[in-house]
Amino acid sequence: MAASPLRPRILFVAKFGAVLLVLYAVIALNQVNDAVIVPFTEVVARASAGLLRAAEGGVDAQGTIMHSARFALDVRNGCNGVEATLLLAAAILAFPATLRSRLIGLVICSIAIELLNIVRLSSLFWLGEHYRQVFDLFHVAVWQSLIILAAISMFVLWSWKFAERPVAKSR
Amino acid sequence: MLKDLWPNLAKGAAGFLLGLALWWGLSAPYARLLATMTEPLIRMVERPAVTRLIAGGTELTIDRDDFPRSSPRPGLTLMDLTANIILLTTLFAVNKRPVSDRNIRGFVLASLALAAVHIAAIIVNMESIYALRLGPWSERNYSAFARNFWGAAAHFYSIIGVFGAGFALWWLFRPSNEVPQDSGKSGQRKTVKNKRVPAR
């Protein structure tokens, strides 16, 4: 008889939601925001400006703001890749796996997400400079969804490749 | 898994474009639908029941019978709150048989649940506007705790909840055997060390 998949799914979603809330509560603390998130966002802004500088000159970053003579972009929470990393972390932590597997997944996937986010910010800045009329569409819908999709794809791949199955099922 | 990479990417791209078209093309009628469904819910719990939601394009204007006539009305941009339909459509499109009855039924159920999430998001954002953005009126009517709560809830949804909800609904309503099953008993079960789940 095929087992109903609903109960484990509900449990996973409940754990995922709970972990997501806890992680959000941590990054929402002013102390964490000021000591970790803002400096990290500044690094992301600098890296994105650096990537763009390799393609076209005149782009720089000051604090969390990327700027050129024609356009400026303030990288805020929601654009620094932390939200996608939290979503991924919540999914990995909610899924049954060993600590080692979780750590491997978290480290590799977080780095991949942040690298992708640097590409995202660079391309958004470039769009803002050259095609301002489509900037909002790409900012709100396209890149946001792509980053989250990348995070979910990484989670699914991780759960296939690294998560360990229960003894009863592996026999 | 890797041999399925290109077909999955193609299905994902098609689903992404479909989601984008749904989100973009239906945003105005969907805003009207959300306003019609949300306003009675708000009025059911508020005393006095004075809130009115007026859909204009993709924006909801929040009006109250007790607002001074000359004061500007706050607005809510719905496109930000509803962008998770793109994620949901893409995820269902990547499932093994995207046009099977089971997948479409799952997608419809997940979309209905997502509409409920959108209604909740509108209520939360409206409360956060009431609690934080109306100056002395906010301070008079909302305690410090309530203001923090509604502000944090709206921020949580905009930063991460919006896409977290899309992912969670896909996970709940997707057909079986699309991704590895969570036994749901990670704390109780034993695992085989160093034994990996074979790729499908």
Tab-separated table of C-alpha atoms in Angstrom:
chain	number	residue	atom	x	y	z
A	1	MET	CA	0.000	0.000	0.000
A	2	ALA	CA	1.349	3.400	-0.898
A	3	ALA	CA	1.984	5.442	2.214
A	4	SER	CA	0.324	8.806	2.340
A	5	PRO	CA	3.040	11.418	1.907
A	6	LEU	CA	1.006	14.121	3.618
A	7	ARG	CA	2.084	13.710	7.242
A	8	PRO	CA	5.856	13.929	6.661
A	9	ARG	CA	5.264	16.834	4.324
A	10	ILE	CA	3.271	18.718	6.926
A	11	LEU	CA	5.974	17.976	9.506
A	12	PHE	CA	8.687	19.212	7.154
A	13	VAL	CA	6.782	22.409	6.375
A	14	ALA	CA	6.108	23.003	10.081
A	15	LYS	CA	9.807	22.572	10.893
A	16	PHE	CA	10.800	24.669	7.904
A	17	GLY	CA	8.470	27.500	8.987
A	18	ALA	CA	9.663	27.348	12.592
A	19	VAL	CA	13.355	27.413	11.615
A	20	LEU	CA	12.699	30.237	9.157
A	21	LEU	CA	11.046	32.295	11.897
A	22	VAL	CA	13.933	31.680	14.297
A	23	LEU	CA	16.541	32.591	11.666
A	24	TYR	CA	14.600	35.713	10.744
A	25	ALA	CA	14.350	36.692	14.417
A	26	VAL	CA	18.137	36.393	14.696
A	27	ILE	CA	18.933	38.594	11.688
A	28	ALA	CA	16.213	41.084	12.629
A	29	LEU	CA	17.970	41.912	15.904
A	30	ASN	CA	19.547	45.358	15.656
A	31	GLN	CA	22.847	44.089	17.064
A	32	VAL	CA	23.086	41.303	14.477
A	33	ASN	CA	21.996	43.628	11.704
A	34	ASP	CA	24.589	46.259	12.599
A	35	ALA	CA	27.472	43.897	13.388
A	36	VAL	CA	26.953	41.210	10.737
A	37	ILE	CA	24.359	41.949	8.072
A	38	VAL	CA	25.360	45.519	7.189
A	39	PRO	CA	29.127	44.802	6.973
A	40	PHE	CA	28.351	41.679	4.951
A	41	THR	CA	26.102	43.694	2.625
A	42	GLU	CA	28.939	46.182	2.150
A	43	VAL	CA	31.223	43.333	1.057
A	44	VAL	CA	28.530	42.128	-1.373
A	45	ALA	CA	28.130	45.660	-2.795
A	46	ARG	CA	31.901	46.013	-3.221
A	47	ALA	CA	32.190	42.614	-4.909
A	48	SER	CA	29.298	43.400	-7.266
A	49	ALA	CA	30.808	46.764	-8.162
A	50	GLY	CA	34.169	45.039	-8.710
A	51	LEU	CA	32.588	42.473	-11.054
A	52	LEU	CA	30.887	45.208	-13.027
A	53	ARG	CA	34.106	47.250	-13.148
A	54	ALA	CA	35.722	44.358	-14.979
A	55	ALA	CA	33.167	44.822	-17.766
A	56	GLU	CA	32.734	48.585	-17.747
A	57	GLY	CA	34.496	51.282	-15.773
A	58	GLY	CA	33.171	53.975	-13.499
A	59	VAL	CA	31.318	51.780	-11.001
A	60	ASP	CA	32.223	51.979	-7.340
A	61	ALA	CA	30.754	51.125	-3.948
A	62	GLN	CA	30.558	53.140	-0.772
A	63	GLY	CA	29.052	51.311	2.153
A	64	THR	CA	26.039	49.455	0.801
A	65	ILE	CA	25.602	51.814	-2.160
A	66	MET	CA	26.828	50.953	-5.649
A	67	HIS	CA	27.132	54.029	-7.800
A	68	SER	CA	28.341	55.414	-11.086
A	69	ALA	CA	27.858	58.739	-12.813
A	70	ARG	CA	24.479	57.568	-14.166
A	71	PHE	CA	22.944	55.307	-11.544
A	72	ALA	CA	23.053	54.363	-7.869
A	73	LEU	CA	21.788	51.249	-6.116
A	74	ASP	CA	21.429	50.817	-2.369
A	75	VAL	CA	21.789	47.139	-1.501
A	76	ARG	CA	19.428	46.461	1.367
A	77	ASN	CA	18.079	43.475	3.244
A	78	GLY	CA	16.265	41.354	0.711
A	79	CYS	CA	18.916	42.071	-1.927
A	80	ASN	CA	22.029	40.790	-0.202
A	81	GLY	CA	21.311	37.096	-0.722
A	82	VAL	CA	20.793	36.512	2.990
A	83	GLU	CA	17.074	35.837	2.504
A	84	ALA	CA	17.765	33.051	-0.014
A	85	THR	CA	20.452	31.622	2.266
A	86	LEU	CA	18.024	31.613	5.197
A	87	LEU	CA	15.391	29.836	3.128
A	88	LEU	CA	17.936	27.245	2.076
A	89	ALA	CA	19.226	26.857	5.640
A	90	ALA	CA	15.697	26.390	6.975
A	91	ALA	CA	14.987	23.695	4.371
A	92	ILE	CA	18.277	21.878	5.045
A	93	LEU	CA	17.828	22.031	8.803
A	94	ALA	CA	14.227	20.817	8.551
A	95	PHE	CA	15.174	17.846	6.371
A	96	PRO	CA	16.448	14.708	8.118
A	97	ALA	CA	20.194	14.382	7.605
A	98	THR	CA	23.394	14.083	9.583
A	99	LEU	CA	25.139	17.135	10.952
A	100	ARG	CA	27.994	16.609	8.516
A	101	SER	CA	25.675	16.488	5.502
A	102	ARG	CA	23.892	19.583	6.699
A	103	LEU	CA	27.133	21.476	7.193
A	104	ILE	CA	28.391	20.492	3.738
A	105	GLY	CA	25.082	21.569	2.186
A	106	LEU	CA	24.941	24.836	4.088
A	107	VAL	CA	28.500	25.887	3.321
A	108	ILE	CA	28.609	24.939	-0.373
A	109	CYS	CA	25.116	26.149	-1.210
A	110	SER	CA	25.473	29.428	0.721
A	111	ILE	CA	28.664	30.273	-1.148
A	112	ALA	CA	26.992	29.421	-4.472
A	113	ILE	CA	23.981	31.598	-3.642
A	114	GLU	CA	26.141	34.553	-2.675
A	115	LEU	CA	28.209	34.235	-5.862
A	116	LEU	CA	24.999	34.148	-7.884
A	117	ASN	CA	23.745	37.152	-5.938
A	118	ILE	CA	26.832	39.129	-6.925
A	119	VAL	CA	25.993	38.402	-10.561
A	120	ARG	CA	22.388	39.432	-9.852
A	121	LEU	CA	23.370	42.784	-8.326
A	122	SER	CA	25.845	43.521	-11.098
A	123	SER	CA	23.255	42.767	-13.768
A	124	LEU	CA	20.589	44.796	-11.947
A	125	PHE	CA	22.939	47.746	-11.721
A	126	TRP	CA	23.754	47.412	-15.419
A	127	LEU	CA	20.029	47.290	-16.240
A	128	GLY	CA	19.456	50.353	-14.079
A	129	GLU	CA	22.150	52.189	-15.976
A	130	HIS	CA	21.107	51.173	-19.479
A	131	TYR	CA	17.484	49.934	-19.403
A	132	ARG	CA	15.816	51.711	-16.491
A	133	GLN	CA	12.328	50.840	-17.795
A	134	VAL	CA	12.776	47.121	-17.064
A	135	PHE	CA	14.736	47.519	-13.829
A	136	ASP	CA	11.705	47.105	-11.534
A	137	LEU	CA	10.491	44.012	-13.350
A	138	PHE	CA	13.882	42.344	-13.026
A	139	HIS	CA	14.359	43.577	-9.457
A	140	VAL	CA	10.998	42.480	-8.057
A	141	ALA	CA	10.120	39.465	-10.160
A	142	VAL	CA	12.851	37.970	-12.298
A	143	TRP	CA	15.997	37.978	-10.183
A	144	GLN	CA	14.209	37.517	-6.864
A	145	SER	CA	12.496	34.420	-8.195
A	146	LEU	CA	15.662	33.127	-9.862
A	147	ILE	CA	17.709	33.417	-6.682
A	148	ILE	CA	15.064	31.602	-4.662
A	149	LEU	CA	14.692	28.983	-7.402
A	150	ALA	CA	18.450	28.480	-7.319
A	151	ALA	CA	18.287	28.003	-3.549
A	152	ILE	CA	15.442	25.493	-3.860
A	153	SER	CA	17.216	23.631	-6.679
A	154	MET	CA	20.319	23.382	-4.521
A	155	PHE	CA	18.245	22.062	-1.633
A	156	VAL	CA	16.601	19.424	-3.835
A	157	LEU	CA	19.981	18.389	-5.255
A	158	TRP	CA	21.456	18.262	-1.771
A	159	SER	CA	18.575	16.160	-0.464
A	160	TRP	CA	19.105	13.729	-3.349
A	161	LYS	CA	22.848	13.492	-3.075
A	162	PHE	CA	23.736	14.033	0.545
A	163	ALA	CA	20.784	13.476	2.829
A	164	GLU	CA	20.827	10.047	4.367
A	165	ARG	CA	17.882	7.765	4.188
A	166	PRO	CA	16.408	5.946	7.187
A	167	VAL	CA	17.674	2.435	7.933
A	168	ALA	CA	14.211	0.948	7.398
A	169	LYS	CA	13.991	2.422	3.922
A	170	SER	CA	17.540	1.720	2.875
A	171	ARG	CA	17.278	-2.004	3.420
B	1	MET	CA	19.717	13.454	-12.204
B	2	LEU	CA	22.148	15.313	-14.456
B	3	LYS	CA	20.789	13.639	-17.581
B	4	ASP	CA	17.498	15.350	-16.763
B	5	LEU	CA	19.170	18.729	-16.396
B	6	TRP	CA	18.288	20.201	-19.796
B	7	PRO	CA	14.680	18.957	-19.910
B	8	ASN	CA	14.197	20.262	-16.361
B	9	LEU	CA	15.738	23.607	-17.258
B	10	ALA	CA	13.468	23.853	-20.305
B	11	LYS	CA	10.393	22.993	-18.235
B	12	GLY	CA	11.522	25.440	-15.560
B	13	ALA	CA	12.002	28.227	-18.109
B	14	ALA	CA	8.552	27.566	-19.589
B	15	GLY	CA	6.992	27.545	-16.112
B	16	PHE	CA	8.854	30.699	-15.164
B	17	LEU	CA	7.572	32.538	-18.238
B	18	LEU	CA	4.051	31.242	-17.624
B	19	GLY	CA	4.234	32.413	-14.005
B	20	LEU	CA	5.566	35.785	-15.084
B	21	ALA	CA	2.732	36.139	-17.605
B	22	LEU	CA	0.125	35.151	-14.990
B	23	TRP	CA	1.571	37.541	-12.426
B	24	TRP	CA	1.891	40.420	-14.859
B	25	GLY	CA	-1.223	39.899	-16.973
B	26	LEU	CA	-3.700	39.132	-14.203
B	27	SER	CA	-2.384	41.581	-11.631
B	28	ALA	CA	-5.178	44.161	-12.055
B	29	PRO	CA	-8.167	41.759	-11.903
B	30	TYR	CA	-6.423	39.823	-9.129
B	31	ALA	CA	-6.045	43.062	-7.147
B	32	ARG	CA	-9.794	43.629	-7.442
B	33	LEU	CA	-10.484	40.050	-6.348
B	34	LEU	CA	-8.158	40.362	-3.353
B	35	ALA	CA	-9.745	43.667	-2.320
B	36	THR	CA	-13.217	42.121	-2.545
B	37	MET	CA	-12.203	39.096	-0.473
B	38	THR	CA	-10.050	40.882	2.107
B	39	GLU	CA	-12.248	43.839	3.029
B	40	PRO	CA	-15.063	41.785	4.638
B	41	LEU	CA	-12.490	39.792	6.631
B	42	ILE	CA	-10.936	42.972	8.003
B	43	ARG	CA	-14.324	44.469	8.784
B	44	MET	CA	-15.347	41.306	10.592
B	45	VAL	CA	-12.654	41.781	13.246
B	46	GLU	CA	-12.184	45.536	13.494
B	47	ARG	CA	-14.282	47.786	15.717
B	48	PRO	CA	-15.643	50.032	14.364
B	49	ALA	CA	-15.681	48.358	10.927
B	50	VAL	CA	-14.465	51.274	8.837
B	51	THR	CA	-11.689	50.003	6.538
B	52	ARG	CA	-12.251	50.054	2.803
B	53	LEU	CA	-9.867	48.602	0.247
B	54	ILE	CA	-9.998	50.183	-3.185
B	55	ALA	CA	-8.201	48.434	-6.033
B	56	GLY	CA	-6.686	50.692	-8.640
B	57	GLY	CA	-4.548	48.918	-11.186
B	58	THR	CA	-2.054	46.859	-9.217
B	59	GLU	CA	-2.307	48.958	-6.061
B	60	LEU	CA	-4.691	48.834	-3.139
B	61	THR	CA	-5.646	52.125	-1.562
B	62	ILE	CA	-6.506	51.828	2.101
B	63	ASP	CA	-9.344	54.072	3.158
B	64	ARG	CA	-11.204	54.456	6.430
B	65	ASP	CA	-14.481	56.202	7.110
B	66	ASP	CA	-12.830	57.992	10.038
B	67	PHE	CA	-9.851	59.380	8.077
B	68	PRO	CA	-9.968	63.157	7.598
B	69	ARG	CA	-11.217	63.854	4.099
B	70	SER	CA	-8.217	65.959	3.141
B	71	SER	CA	-5.514	63.525	4.286
B	72	PRO	CA	-3.746	61.307	1.731
B	73	ARG	CA	-4.657	57.617	1.713
B	74	PRO	CA	-1.928	55.010	2.185
B	75	GLY	CA	-1.425	52.499	-0.612
B	76	LEU	CA	-0.178	48.961	-0.900
B	77	THR	CA	1.700	47.689	-3.962
B	78	LEU	CA	0.394	44.191	-4.592
B	79	MET	CA	2.995	43.114	-7.147
B	80	ASP	CA	5.601	42.674	-4.392
B	81	LEU	CA	3.238	40.587	-2.281
B	82	THR	CA	2.114	38.282	-5.067
B	83	ALA	CA	5.393	37.611	-6.933
B	84	ASN	CA	5.558	34.149	-5.331
B	85	ILE	CA	3.100	32.854	-7.948
B	86	ILE	CA	6.065	32.887	-10.359
B	87	LEU	CA	8.020	30.626	-8.028
B	88	LEU	CA	5.068	28.292	-7.501
B	89	THR	CA	4.354	27.981	-11.232
B	90	THR	CA	8.007	27.264	-12.012
B	91	LEU	CA	8.295	24.606	-9.318
B	92	PHE	CA	5.164	22.771	-10.508
B	93	ALA	CA	6.373	23.030	-14.114
B	94	VAL	CA	9.594	21.197	-13.217
B	95	ASN	CA	7.698	18.241	-11.738
B	96	LYS	CA	8.054	14.976	-13.674
B	97	ARG	CA	4.762	15.131	-15.572
B	98	PRO	CA	3.792	18.785	-15.499
B	99	VAL	CA	0.504	18.425	-17.379
B	100	SER	CA	-0.701	15.309	-15.542
B	101	ASP	CA	-4.009	15.561	-13.677
B	102	ARG	CA	-2.267	15.096	-10.331
B	103	ASN	CA	0.218	17.872	-10.970
B	104	ILE	CA	-2.420	20.288	-12.220
B	105	ARG	CA	-4.692	19.452	-9.283
B	106	GLY	CA	-1.778	20.081	-6.924
B	107	PHE	CA	-0.990	23.368	-8.647
B	108	VAL	CA	-4.609	24.547	-8.429
B	109	LEU	CA	-4.818	23.642	-4.720
B	110	ALA	CA	-1.470	25.306	-4.010
B	111	SER	CA	-2.576	28.434	-5.906
B	112	LEU	CA	-5.790	28.610	-3.886
B	113	ALA	CA	-3.760	28.305	-0.691
B	114	LEU	CA	-1.411	30.973	-2.024
B	115	ALA	CA	-4.380	33.302	-2.538
B	116	ALA	CA	-5.182	32.815	1.158
B	117	VAL	CA	-1.543	33.694	1.932
B	118	HIS	CA	-1.929	36.864	-0.168
B	119	ILE	CA	-5.040	37.852	1.769
B	120	ALA	CA	-3.164	37.328	5.036
B	121	ALA	CA	-0.235	39.342	3.665
B	122	ILE	CA	-2.547	42.246	2.792
B	123	ILE	CA	-4.038	42.214	6.291
B	124	VAL	CA	-0.573	42.128	7.884
B	125	ASN	CA	0.724	44.944	5.670
B	126	MET	CA	-2.388	47.016	6.291
B	127	GLU	CA	-2.022	46.558	10.048
B	128	SER	CA	1.637	47.523	9.790
B	129	ILE	CA	0.634	50.739	7.997
B	130	TYR	CA	-1.970	51.456	10.657
B	131	ALA	CA	0.498	50.696	13.445
B	132	LEU	CA	3.568	52.505	12.136
B	133	ARG	CA	2.838	55.065	9.462
B	134	LEU	CA	-0.029	57.199	10.690
B	135	GLY	CA	1.849	59.260	13.280
B	136	PRO	CA	-0.072	60.160	16.433
B	137	TRP	CA	-3.058	58.077	15.294
B	138	SER	CA	-0.830	54.967	15.251
B	139	GLU	CA	0.538	55.707	18.721
B	140	ARG	CA	-2.940	56.284	20.090
B	141	ASN	CA	-4.375	53.062	18.719
B	142	TYR	CA	-1.494	50.578	18.835
B	143	SER	CA	0.654	49.575	21.818
B	144	ALA	CA	4.451	49.393	21.473
B	145	PHE	CA	4.207	45.596	21.318
B	146	ALA	CA	1.539	45.688	18.607
B	147	ARG	CA	3.552	48.139	16.552
B	148	ASN	CA	6.648	45.946	16.772
B	149	PHE	CA	4.627	42.838	16.000
B	150	TRP	CA	2.893	44.168	12.879
B	151	GLY	CA	6.067	45.849	11.652
B	152	ALA	CA	8.097	42.652	12.045
B	153	ALA	CA	5.368	40.509	10.491
B	154	ALA	CA	5.171	42.708	7.387
B	155	HIS	CA	8.966	42.814	7.128
B	156	PHE	CA	9.212	39.037	7.517
B	157	TYR	CA	6.740	38.480	4.695
B	158	SER	CA	8.425	40.951	2.350
B	159	ILE	CA	11.954	39.659	2.988
B	160	ILE	CA	11.494	35.917	3.166
B	161	GLY	CA	7.922	34.824	3.901
B	162	VAL	CA	6.750	35.640	0.394
B	163	PHE	CA	9.000	33.007	-1.178
B	164	GLY	CA	9.021	30.708	1.843
B	165	ALA	CA	5.251	30.389	1.401
B	166	GLY	CA	5.630	29.528	-2.298
B	167	PHE	CA	8.184	26.822	-1.530
B	168	ALA	CA	6.173	25.388	1.377
B	169	LEU	CA	2.987	25.142	-0.708
B	170	TRP	CA	4.839	23.401	-3.536
B	171	TRP	CA	6.286	20.940	-1.041
B	172	LEU	CA	2.844	20.233	0.407
B	173	PHE	CA	0.893	19.881	-2.837
B	174	ARG	CA	3.428	18.445	-5.314
B	175	PRO	CA	2.726	14.902	-6.552
B	176	SER	CA	4.561	12.107	-4.711
B	177	ASN	CA	8.062	10.937	-5.643
B	178	GLU	CA	9.141	14.243	-7.125
B	179	VAL	CA	11.808	14.786	-4.493
B	180	PRO	CA	13.172	12.586	-1.693
B	181	GLN	CA	10.621	11.931	1.013
B	182	ASP	CA	11.177	13.261	4.459
B	183	SER	CA	10.382	10.496	6.945
B	184	GLY	CA	9.475	13.212	9.427
B	185	LYS	CA	11.198	11.402	12.294
B	186	SER	CA	14.731	12.691	12.143
B	187	GLY	CA	15.051	12.724	15.903
B	188	GLN	CA	13.984	9.098	16.381
B	189	ARG	CA	15.310	7.161	13.478
B	190	LYS	CA	18.716	5.719	12.835
B	191	THR	CA	20.683	6.538	9.747
B	192	VAL	CA	23.237	4.513	7.860
B	193	LYS	CA	26.500	6.372	8.145
B	194	ASN	CA	28.096	7.401	4.897
B	195	LYS	CA	25.295	5.826	2.883
B	196	ARG	CA	24.010	8.284	0.371
B	197	VAL	CA	20.618	8.302	-1.231
B	198	PRO	CA	21.166	7.206	-4.817
B	199	ALA	CA	20.465	9.850	-7.391
B	200	ARG	CA	17.272	9.289	-9.335
